[in-house]
């Protein structure tokens, strides 16, 4: 087991990752804003090697699936022991999540939920998955980062953690920036422009250089609505329902 921890503070947000490849962490989360926040103690990371809970000298964690079929399945006894070990520690009080294509889809609302809690325990699967009994008996929820298959849950865990960590107080200095992002208002983000004002025959929309903040806000909202309606009709319908419920 390894632990990465910045300078101590009263209650850093805690991420505990159960994995067969602890060396994959913090990975990109050790860089940029997330890496700075890790060093400053805004959040803490612990990796737990699932193989430490194997029951034989070969450190086996998987076996063939009952009923036949390709691949191997992670054993329930090994995984449950790893989960129980973490749950019995002070950092183990958060939600326990297994990264799985069949889980609830990760979205911005879930990222905010997790950021407002004390932390999370993430289980990274491999092979053909994990024994269902471990999920059922330990009350483990399943979360998906998208409708595609990855080689393992580690990449998905990095995605989830990145989405959450950037929402923690103190990670992004300008809180207003978070309010302007995609999904913050239920819409995709409006187009962005910067210097040069004219580039390859294309000029920045005049409204953005007008200095009229009311017109700029109205233009950005209209652009966000247009993009959302065209590219994400599912979000657009949800946005309309939300606006209707607000009166």
Short mmCIF file of C-alpha atoms in Angstrom, two decimals:
data_model
loop_
_atom_site.label_atom_id
_atom_site.label_comp_id
_atom_site.label_asym_id
_atom_site.label_seq_id
_atom_site.Cartn_x
_atom_site.Cartn_y
_atom_site.Cartn_z
CA UNK A 1 0.00 0.00 0.00
CA UNK A 2 1.16 3.48 -0.78
CA UNK A 3 -0.02 6.86 0.35
CA UNK A 4 0.34 10.29 -1.20
CA UNK A 5 -0.42 13.12 1.16
CA UNK A 6 0.26 16.84 1.07
CA UNK A 7 0.71 19.04 4.09
CA UNK A 8 -1.72 18.20 6.87
CA UNK A 9 -4.93 20.14 7.37
CA UNK A 10 -8.11 19.54 9.32
CA UNK A 11 -10.20 17.54 6.88
CA UNK A 12 -8.88 16.99 3.36
CA UNK A 13 -11.21 15.32 0.89
CA UNK A 14 -10.10 11.68 0.76
CA UNK A 15 -9.81 9.34 -2.22
CA UNK A 16 -9.01 5.69 -1.56
CA UNK A 17 -8.46 3.55 -4.67
CA UNK A 18 -8.54 -0.25 -4.60
CA UNK A 19 -6.60 -1.48 -7.62
CA UNK A 20 -4.26 -4.13 -8.99
CA UNK A 21 -2.04 -1.36 -10.37
CA UNK A 22 -1.40 1.20 -7.61
CA UNK A 23 1.51 2.61 -9.59
CA UNK A 24 -1.03 4.16 -12.01
CA UNK A 25 -1.90 6.76 -9.35
CA UNK A 26 -1.86 9.70 -9.02
CA UNK A 27 -0.87 9.73 -12.70
CA UNK A 28 -2.18 12.92 -14.34
CA UNK A 29 -3.80 13.92 -11.04
CA UNK A 30 -0.32 14.65 -9.74
CA UNK A 31 -0.01 17.51 -12.24
CA UNK A 32 -1.59 20.92 -12.77
CA UNK A 33 -4.36 22.11 -10.42
CA UNK A 34 -5.16 18.66 -9.00
CA UNK A 35 -1.48 18.01 -8.30
CA UNK A 36 -1.06 21.37 -6.59
CA UNK A 37 -4.15 20.72 -4.49
CA UNK A 38 -2.76 17.30 -3.52
CA UNK A 39 0.51 18.86 -2.38
CA UNK A 40 -1.37 21.57 -0.48
CA UNK A 41 -3.48 19.04 1.40
CA UNK A 42 -6.84 19.99 -0.11
CA UNK A 43 -7.33 16.32 -0.96
CA UNK A 44 -5.47 13.14 -0.11
CA UNK A 45 -4.92 9.93 -2.04
CA UNK A 46 -4.34 6.39 -0.83
CA UNK A 47 -3.95 3.38 -3.08
CA UNK A 48 -4.67 -0.12 -1.82
CA UNK A 49 -3.26 -3.09 -3.73
CA UNK A 50 -6.03 -5.69 -3.94
CA UNK A 51 -3.40 -8.43 -4.29
CA UNK A 52 -2.39 -7.79 -0.68
CA UNK A 53 -5.60 -9.61 0.28
CA UNK A 54 -5.05 -12.71 -1.86
CA UNK A 55 -5.18 -16.03 -0.05
CA UNK A 56 -2.43 -18.00 -1.72
CA UNK A 57 1.30 -17.66 -2.30
CA UNK A 58 0.69 -16.75 -5.94
CA UNK A 59 -1.39 -13.73 -4.87
CA UNK A 60 -4.29 -14.86 -7.05
CA UNK A 61 -7.30 -12.55 -7.13
CA UNK A 62 -9.39 -14.08 -9.91
CA UNK A 63 -10.88 -17.38 -11.04
CA UNK A 64 -12.87 -18.85 -13.94
CA UNK A 65 -16.56 -17.84 -14.12
CA UNK A 66 -19.20 -20.36 -13.10
CA UNK A 67 -21.30 -21.26 -16.13
CA UNK A 68 -18.36 -20.97 -18.47
CA UNK A 69 -17.38 -18.15 -20.76
CA UNK A 70 -14.23 -16.21 -21.59
CA UNK A 71 -12.00 -14.38 -19.18
CA UNK A 72 -11.68 -14.41 -15.42
CA UNK A 73 -13.69 -12.91 -12.56
CA UNK A 74 -12.36 -11.21 -9.43
CA UNK A 75 -13.04 -13.35 -6.36
CA UNK A 76 -15.59 -12.08 -3.82
CA UNK A 77 -13.55 -13.06 -0.76
CA UNK A 78 -10.46 -11.17 -1.89
CA UNK A 79 -12.35 -8.03 -2.89
CA UNK A 80 -14.54 -8.05 0.22
CA UNK A 81 -11.47 -8.30 2.46
CA UNK A 82 -9.94 -5.27 0.73
CA UNK A 83 -13.17 -3.29 1.12
CA UNK A 84 -13.53 -4.31 4.77
CA UNK A 85 -9.97 -3.23 5.46
CA UNK A 86 -10.64 0.25 4.11
CA UNK A 87 -14.08 0.52 5.71
CA UNK A 88 -12.54 -0.10 9.11
CA UNK A 89 -10.38 3.01 8.89
CA UNK A 90 -11.28 6.70 9.37
CA UNK A 91 -11.01 7.40 5.63
CA UNK A 92 -13.38 4.55 4.77
CA UNK A 93 -16.65 6.26 5.66
CA UNK A 94 -17.40 7.58 2.16
CA UNK A 95 -19.34 5.99 -0.65
CA UNK A 96 -17.83 2.81 -2.08
CA UNK A 97 -18.00 2.84 -5.88
CA UNK A 98 -17.12 0.17 -8.42
CA UNK A 99 -16.31 1.61 -11.86
CA UNK A 100 -18.50 -0.39 -14.24
CA UNK A 101 -20.07 0.16 -17.70
CA UNK A 102 -23.44 -0.94 -16.31
CA UNK A 103 -23.51 1.61 -13.49
CA UNK A 104 -25.22 4.97 -13.07
CA UNK A 105 -23.73 7.44 -15.53
CA UNK A 106 -21.28 9.91 -14.03
CA UNK A 107 -22.45 13.48 -14.60
CA UNK A 108 -21.79 16.91 -13.18
CA UNK A 109 -24.51 16.51 -10.56
CA UNK A 110 -22.86 13.35 -9.22
CA UNK A 111 -19.46 15.04 -9.24
CA UNK A 112 -20.90 17.83 -7.08
CA UNK A 113 -22.49 15.26 -4.74
CA UNK A 114 -19.15 13.55 -4.20
CA UNK A 115 -17.27 16.84 -3.79
CA UNK A 116 -19.63 17.80 -0.97
CA UNK A 117 -18.92 14.58 0.93
CA UNK A 118 -15.84 13.60 2.94
CA UNK A 119 -14.39 11.41 0.23
CA UNK A 120 -14.88 8.27 -1.81
CA UNK A 121 -13.60 4.70 -2.07
CA UNK A 122 -13.14 3.54 -5.67
CA UNK A 123 -12.80 -0.06 -6.83
CA UNK A 124 -11.00 -0.62 -10.13
CA UNK A 125 -12.01 -3.86 -11.77
CA UNK A 126 -10.11 -5.94 -14.28
CA UNK A 127 -10.76 -9.16 -16.21
CA UNK A 128 -14.46 -9.82 -16.91
CA UNK A 129 -15.59 -8.02 -13.78
CA UNK A 130 -16.07 -8.91 -10.12
CA UNK A 131 -18.20 -11.49 -8.38
CA UNK A 132 -21.71 -10.07 -7.95
CA UNK A 133 -21.91 -11.29 -4.35
CA UNK A 134 -19.19 -8.89 -3.25
CA UNK A 135 -21.12 -5.96 -4.73
CA UNK A 136 -24.38 -7.05 -3.14
CA UNK A 137 -23.08 -7.95 0.31
CA UNK A 138 -20.97 -4.83 0.76
CA UNK A 139 -23.54 -2.42 -0.69
CA UNK A 140 -21.19 -1.23 -3.43
CA UNK A 141 -22.69 1.11 -6.02
CA UNK A 142 -21.71 0.97 -9.66
CA UNK A 143 -20.81 4.06 -11.67
CA UNK A 144 -20.03 4.35 -15.39
CA UNK A 145 -18.03 7.09 -17.10
CA UNK A 146 -19.57 6.28 -20.49
CA UNK A 147 -21.00 3.69 -22.83
CA UNK A 148 -17.70 2.09 -23.79
CA UNK A 149 -15.36 -0.57 -22.43
CA UNK A 150 -11.93 0.15 -20.94
CA UNK A 151 -9.15 -2.31 -20.13
CA UNK A 152 -9.65 -1.62 -16.43
CA UNK A 153 -11.26 0.71 -13.95
CA UNK A 154 -8.13 2.75 -13.28
CA UNK A 155 -8.67 5.11 -16.21
CA UNK A 156 -12.31 5.56 -15.25
CA UNK A 157 -11.28 6.27 -11.65
CA UNK A 158 -8.93 9.02 -12.85
CA UNK A 159 -11.77 10.58 -14.83
CA UNK A 160 -14.14 10.52 -11.87
CA UNK A 161 -11.54 11.93 -9.49
CA UNK A 162 -10.59 14.73 -11.86
CA UNK A 163 -14.25 15.73 -12.22
CA UNK A 164 -14.66 15.87 -8.44
CA UNK A 165 -11.34 17.35 -7.32
CA UNK A 166 -11.69 20.47 -9.45
CA UNK A 167 -14.94 21.25 -7.59
CA UNK A 168 -13.31 21.18 -4.15
CA UNK A 169 -12.98 24.60 -2.47
CA UNK A 170 -9.59 26.10 -3.15
CA UNK A 171 -8.68 24.00 -6.18
CA UNK A 172 -9.83 26.52 -8.80
CA UNK A 173 -9.21 30.04 -7.58
CA UNK A 174 -11.99 31.76 -9.52
CA UNK A 175 -15.25 30.25 -8.35
CA UNK A 176 -17.08 32.16 -11.08
CA UNK A 177 -15.24 30.04 -13.66
CA UNK A 178 -17.06 26.94 -12.40
CA UNK A 179 -20.43 28.64 -12.85
CA UNK A 180 -19.66 29.35 -16.51
CA UNK A 181 -18.60 25.81 -17.43
CA UNK A 182 -20.48 23.22 -19.42
CA UNK A 183 -23.30 21.61 -17.42
CA UNK A 184 -23.10 24.18 -14.59
CA UNK A 185 -26.42 25.66 -15.73
CA UNK A 186 -27.61 22.49 -17.42
CA UNK A 187 -26.25 23.64 -20.79
CA UNK A 188 -23.14 23.12 -22.88
CA UNK A 189 -20.69 26.00 -22.70
CA UNK A 190 -20.86 28.86 -25.21
CA UNK A 191 -17.99 29.39 -27.72
CA UNK A 192 -14.85 31.13 -26.45
CA UNK A 193 -12.61 33.61 -28.28
CA UNK A 194 -9.32 35.42 -27.56
CA UNK A 195 -6.62 37.42 -29.40
CA UNK A 196 -5.95 37.99 -32.22
CA UNK A 197 -9.30 39.65 -32.91
CA UNK A 198 -9.03 38.81 -36.61
CA UNK A 199 -7.50 35.47 -37.57
CA UNK A 200 -7.37 33.87 -41.04
CA UNK A 201 -10.26 36.04 -42.18
CA UNK A 202 -12.44 35.28 -39.16
CA UNK A 203 -13.35 38.04 -36.72
CA UNK A 204 -14.46 37.66 -33.12
CA UNK A 205 -18.24 38.25 -32.82
CA UNK A 206 -18.79 42.00 -32.43
CA UNK A 207 -20.90 41.63 -29.31
CA UNK A 208 -17.89 40.31 -27.37
CA UNK A 209 -15.90 43.49 -28.08
CA UNK A 210 -18.82 45.85 -27.46
CA UNK A 211 -18.21 46.26 -23.73
CA UNK A 212 -21.96 45.84 -23.12
CA UNK A 213 -22.06 43.17 -20.43
CA UNK A 214 -25.81 42.62 -20.63
CA UNK A 215 -25.66 41.95 -24.35
CA UNK A 216 -22.66 39.68 -23.86
CA UNK A 217 -24.50 37.60 -21.23
CA UNK A 218 -27.56 37.33 -23.47
CA UNK A 219 -25.41 36.27 -26.46
CA UNK A 220 -23.58 33.64 -24.43
CA UNK A 221 -26.81 32.19 -23.07
CA UNK A 222 -28.34 32.05 -26.55
CA UNK A 223 -25.23 30.34 -27.92
CA UNK A 224 -25.22 27.81 -25.07
CA UNK A 225 -28.88 27.02 -25.69
CA UNK A 226 -28.36 26.65 -29.43
CA UNK A 227 -25.39 24.33 -29.01
CA UNK A 228 -27.15 22.20 -26.41
CA UNK A 229 -30.29 21.88 -28.51
CA UNK A 230 -28.27 20.84 -31.58
CA UNK A 231 -25.69 18.55 -29.97
CA UNK A 232 -27.32 17.17 -26.82
CA UNK A 233 -31.11 16.94 -27.20
CA UNK A 234 -31.23 14.90 -23.99
CA UNK A 235 -29.72 17.79 -22.02
CA UNK A 236 -31.91 20.28 -23.85
CA UNK A 237 -35.10 18.46 -22.85
CA UNK A 238 -33.89 18.28 -19.25
CA UNK A 239 -33.06 21.99 -19.33
CA UNK A 240 -36.55 22.85 -20.62
CA UNK A 241 -38.20 20.74 -17.93
CA UNK A 242 -36.09 22.40 -15.26
CA UNK A 243 -36.90 25.88 -16.56
CA UNK A 244 -40.61 25.00 -16.64
CA UNK A 245 -40.57 23.71 -13.06
CA UNK A 246 -38.97 26.96 -11.91
CA UNK A 247 -41.88 28.84 -13.42
#
